[in-house]
Short mmCIF file of C-alpha atoms in Angstrom, two decimals:
data_model
loop_
_atom_site.label_atom_id
_atom_site.label_comp_id
_atom_site.label_asym_id
_atom_site.label_seq_id
_atom_site.Cartn_x
_atom_site.Cartn_y
_atom_site.Cartn_z
CA MET A 268 26.27 0.93 -80.64
CA ALA A 269 29.54 1.53 -78.83
CA THR A 270 29.41 1.58 -75.05
CA LYS A 271 30.07 5.03 -73.66
CA LYS A 272 33.10 5.02 -71.39
CA THR A 273 32.69 6.30 -67.85
CA GLU A 274 34.41 9.64 -67.35
CA ILE A 275 37.24 9.32 -64.85
CA THR A 276 37.28 12.02 -62.20
CA ARG A 277 39.35 12.60 -59.08
CA ASP A 278 36.52 11.35 -56.87
CA ILE A 279 36.00 8.23 -59.00
CA LEU A 280 39.72 7.40 -58.84
CA ILE A 281 39.71 7.79 -55.06
CA SER A 282 36.64 5.58 -54.73
CA LYS A 283 38.15 2.91 -57.01
CA TYR A 284 41.46 3.03 -55.13
CA MET A 285 39.83 2.58 -51.72
CA GLN A 286 37.70 -0.27 -53.05
CA HIS A 287 40.72 -1.94 -54.66
CA LYS A 288 42.74 -1.76 -51.47
CA LEU A 289 39.93 -3.19 -49.33
CA GLU A 290 39.12 -5.99 -51.75
CA HIS A 291 42.76 -7.05 -52.20
CA ASN A 292 43.78 -6.33 -48.59
CA GLU A 293 46.83 -4.44 -49.81
CA LYS A 294 47.77 -1.44 -51.93
CA PRO A 295 48.31 -1.97 -55.68
CA LYS A 296 51.84 -2.87 -56.72
CA SER A 297 51.84 -0.15 -59.35
CA VAL A 298 49.68 2.43 -61.10
CA PHE A 299 49.58 0.07 -64.09
CA GLN A 300 48.13 -2.75 -61.99
CA PHE A 301 45.61 -0.46 -60.34
CA ALA A 302 44.43 0.94 -63.68
CA LYS A 303 44.18 -2.52 -65.24
CA ASP A 304 42.23 -4.01 -62.32
CA ALA A 305 39.94 -0.96 -62.00
CA GLY A 306 39.21 -0.77 -65.70
CA PHE A 307 40.66 2.57 -66.85
CA GLU A 308 43.71 3.72 -68.77
CA GLU A 309 46.90 4.36 -66.82
CA ARG A 310 47.32 7.82 -68.37
CA GLN A 311 43.99 8.87 -66.80
CA PHE A 312 45.45 8.37 -63.34
CA TYR A 313 48.22 10.88 -63.97
CA THR A 314 45.72 13.58 -64.86
CA PHE A 315 44.97 13.86 -61.14
CA PHE A 316 47.81 12.18 -59.23
CA GLY A 317 51.53 11.70 -59.70
CA SER A 318 51.86 8.44 -57.80
CA LEU A 319 50.07 5.93 -55.59
CA GLU A 320 51.52 7.75 -52.60
CA GLY A 321 49.93 10.94 -53.90
CA ILE A 322 46.44 9.47 -54.04
CA GLU A 323 46.82 8.02 -50.53
CA LYS A 324 47.77 11.44 -49.16
CA ASP A 325 44.87 13.01 -51.00
CA ILE A 326 42.34 10.55 -49.55
CA PHE A 327 43.02 11.72 -46.00
CA LYS A 328 42.99 15.34 -47.10
CA GLN A 329 39.66 14.67 -48.82
CA PHE A 330 38.15 13.55 -45.52
CA LEU A 331 38.97 17.00 -44.14
CA GLU A 332 37.76 18.88 -47.22
CA ASN A 333 34.46 16.98 -47.19
CA THR A 334 34.09 17.71 -43.48
CA ILE A 335 34.50 21.46 -43.98
CA ALA A 336 32.15 21.42 -46.98
CA LEU A 337 29.44 19.77 -44.86
CA LEU A 338 29.95 22.23 -42.00
CA GLU A 339 29.72 25.24 -44.28
CA LYS A 340 26.35 24.08 -45.63
CA ASP A 341 24.88 24.92 -42.22
CA PRO A 342 24.23 28.73 -42.13
CA SER A 343 24.63 28.80 -38.35
CA TYR A 344 28.19 27.40 -38.55
CA ALA A 345 29.56 30.80 -39.60
CA LEU A 346 28.22 32.30 -36.37
CA TYR A 347 29.96 29.79 -34.09
CA ASP A 348 32.93 30.78 -31.96
CA MET A 349 36.21 28.95 -32.49
CA ARG A 350 35.55 26.34 -29.80
CA SER A 351 32.15 25.44 -31.27
CA LYS A 352 33.60 25.28 -34.78
CA MET A 353 36.35 22.97 -33.60
CA LEU A 354 33.89 20.70 -31.81
CA SER A 355 31.68 20.57 -34.90
CA PHE A 356 34.72 19.80 -37.02
CA TYR A 357 35.83 16.94 -34.78
CA PHE A 358 32.42 15.29 -34.58
CA THR A 359 31.83 15.60 -38.33
CA PHE A 360 35.33 14.45 -39.28
CA PHE A 361 35.14 11.36 -37.11
CA GLU A 362 31.72 10.50 -38.49
CA MET A 363 33.38 10.71 -41.92
CA VAL A 364 36.28 8.41 -41.07
CA THR A 365 34.01 6.03 -39.15
CA ALA A 366 32.05 5.55 -42.38
CA ASN A 367 35.40 4.57 -43.95
CA ARG A 368 36.94 2.92 -40.89
CA SER A 369 38.08 -0.28 -42.64
CA TYR A 370 40.14 1.69 -45.14
CA VAL A 371 41.56 4.07 -42.53
CA VAL A 372 42.55 1.29 -40.12
CA MET A 373 44.16 -0.75 -42.91
CA SER A 374 46.10 2.24 -44.23
CA LEU A 375 47.41 3.38 -40.86
CA LYS A 376 48.11 -0.17 -39.69
CA GLU A 377 50.71 -0.46 -42.46
CA SER A 378 52.87 1.99 -40.51
CA GLY A 379 52.23 0.37 -37.14
CA TYR A 380 49.98 3.31 -36.16
CA SER A 381 53.03 5.54 -35.76
CA LEU A 382 50.91 8.52 -36.70
CA GLN A 383 53.56 11.22 -36.54
CA SER A 384 55.65 9.39 -39.16
CA VAL A 385 52.81 8.41 -41.51
CA MET A 386 53.48 10.10 -44.84
CA GLN A 387 49.83 9.60 -45.83
CA LEU A 388 48.87 12.27 -43.30
CA ALA A 389 51.20 14.97 -44.67
CA SER A 390 48.56 16.71 -46.81
CA LEU A 391 45.97 16.31 -44.06
CA ARG A 392 48.36 17.99 -41.62
CA ASP A 393 48.86 21.03 -43.85
CA ALA A 394 45.13 21.36 -44.54
CA PHE A 395 44.24 20.95 -40.86
CA LYS A 396 46.69 23.64 -39.76
CA HIS A 397 45.27 25.98 -42.39
CA TYR A 398 41.76 25.26 -41.08
CA VAL A 399 42.80 26.03 -37.50
CA SER A 400 44.29 29.34 -38.62
CA SER A 401 41.14 30.22 -40.59
CA ILE A 402 38.81 29.82 -37.57
CA MET A 403 41.06 31.55 -35.04
CA THR A 404 39.18 34.47 -33.51
CA ASP A 405 40.45 37.77 -32.13
CA GLU A 406 39.63 36.98 -28.51
CA LEU A 407 42.25 34.22 -28.65
CA ARG A 408 44.91 36.40 -30.23
CA THR A 409 47.37 38.22 -28.06
CA PRO A 410 47.29 42.03 -28.51
CA HIS A 411 51.10 41.93 -28.72
CA GLU A 412 51.65 42.05 -32.49
CA LYS A 413 55.20 40.66 -32.45
CA LEU A 414 54.00 37.50 -30.69
CA ARG A 415 50.97 36.79 -32.88
CA THR A 416 52.85 34.75 -35.50
CA ILE A 417 54.50 32.66 -32.79
CA GLN A 418 51.18 32.23 -31.03
CA GLU A 419 49.39 31.17 -34.22
CA LYS A 420 52.05 28.58 -35.07
CA THR A 421 51.94 27.27 -31.50
CA ILE A 422 48.17 26.89 -31.63
CA GLN A 423 48.38 25.18 -35.02
CA GLU A 424 50.99 22.69 -33.82
CA SER A 425 49.31 21.98 -30.48
CA SER A 426 45.97 21.52 -32.25
CA TRP A 427 47.57 19.03 -34.66
CA ILE A 428 49.06 17.06 -31.77
CA GLN A 429 45.64 16.99 -30.10
CA PHE A 430 44.10 15.84 -33.39
CA MET A 431 46.62 12.99 -33.60
CA PHE A 432 45.87 11.93 -30.02
CA THR A 433 42.18 11.87 -30.91
CA LEU A 434 42.78 9.84 -34.06
CA LYS A 435 44.85 7.31 -32.10
CA PHE A 436 42.14 7.12 -29.42
CA TRP A 437 39.51 6.48 -32.13
CA LEU A 438 41.67 3.75 -33.69
CA ASP A 439 41.84 1.96 -30.34
CA ASP A 440 38.22 2.64 -29.34
CA SER A 441 36.01 -0.46 -29.21
CA SER A 442 33.02 1.14 -27.46
CA PRO A 443 29.56 0.99 -29.10
CA ALA A 444 29.14 3.75 -31.71
CA PHE A 445 32.60 4.99 -30.58
CA GLU A 446 30.92 6.82 -27.72
CA LYS A 447 34.19 6.99 -25.79
CA THR A 448 35.74 8.92 -28.67
CA ASP A 449 32.87 11.43 -28.50
CA LEU A 450 33.56 11.92 -24.80
CA PHE A 451 37.30 12.23 -25.48
CA ILE A 452 36.59 14.93 -28.06
CA GLU A 453 34.39 16.94 -25.69
CA LYS A 454 36.87 16.85 -22.84
CA SER A 455 40.03 17.38 -24.89
CA VAL A 456 38.66 20.33 -26.87
CA LYS A 457 37.44 22.00 -23.67
CA ALA A 458 40.81 21.47 -22.00
CA SER A 459 42.76 22.76 -24.99
CA PHE A 460 40.72 25.95 -25.21
CA ASP A 461 41.09 26.55 -21.50
CA LEU A 462 44.85 26.39 -22.01
CA MET A 463 44.62 28.54 -25.13
CA GLN A 464 43.26 31.61 -23.35
CA ILE A 465 45.60 34.57 -23.77
CA THR A 466 45.12 36.04 -20.28
CA PRO A 467 47.99 34.08 -18.66
CA LEU A 468 50.31 35.10 -21.52
CA ASP A 469 49.36 38.74 -21.19
CA SER A 470 49.85 38.62 -17.43
CA LEU A 471 53.32 37.12 -17.90
CA LEU A 472 54.24 39.81 -20.43
CA ASP A 473 53.00 42.58 -18.14
CA PHE A 474 55.04 41.11 -15.29
CA GLY A 475 58.10 40.96 -17.55
CA LYS A 476 57.63 44.60 -18.52
CA PHE A 477 57.32 45.53 -14.85
CA LEU A 478 60.57 43.74 -13.97
CA PHE A 479 62.34 45.36 -16.94
CA LYS A 480 61.20 48.85 -15.93
CA GLU A 481 62.17 48.21 -12.32
CA LYS A 482 65.63 47.11 -13.39
CA ILE A 483 66.07 50.22 -15.61
CA GLN A 484 64.95 52.54 -12.80
CA HIS A 485 67.17 50.78 -10.31
CA ASN A 486 70.23 51.15 -12.55
CA SER A 487 69.50 54.83 -13.28
#
């Protein structure tokens, strides 16, 4: 009886790729080599990915997608405010990457940990910014409609920078169970949300309106 071939899926390819990279201590030289070593046909790879660079980008994005999927399984998550959702995201995401730390460290080490220039993080960046936008609540939005788009983009970019700082801290963290990273997350998220409050912005706008009106009246 002929042996039934294992169906190749996106998740199986990702698992095989991570395993290959860890076992060989380097990325495959080509899709052909990867397929041959992992025991599947090269054409099957291109059903899901266009290149080795594509699968590497997707792996980091997958960490985020799996994190959100886990969070959304908890019915109480939908009731959280934005700060609580972000904290839950951080703790869950870093549990996810800690379980795959050897792969993550090896992959980012290839670029000298220059996180802002790592192409592997491009898809993760887009997905993370979309996530931040999706959990943004009205109490954080300025009532000034013309400034909302600018505000949202600013929050997305500042949140990404904070996320990169946290990832770099985790990469360098040698504390037991990465307890220092947990503390870093708690303090940095609290600080970022304190800075994110819209009251100072509204006060500045009101002051600007006051000065503008005063100037108009003075010139009348």
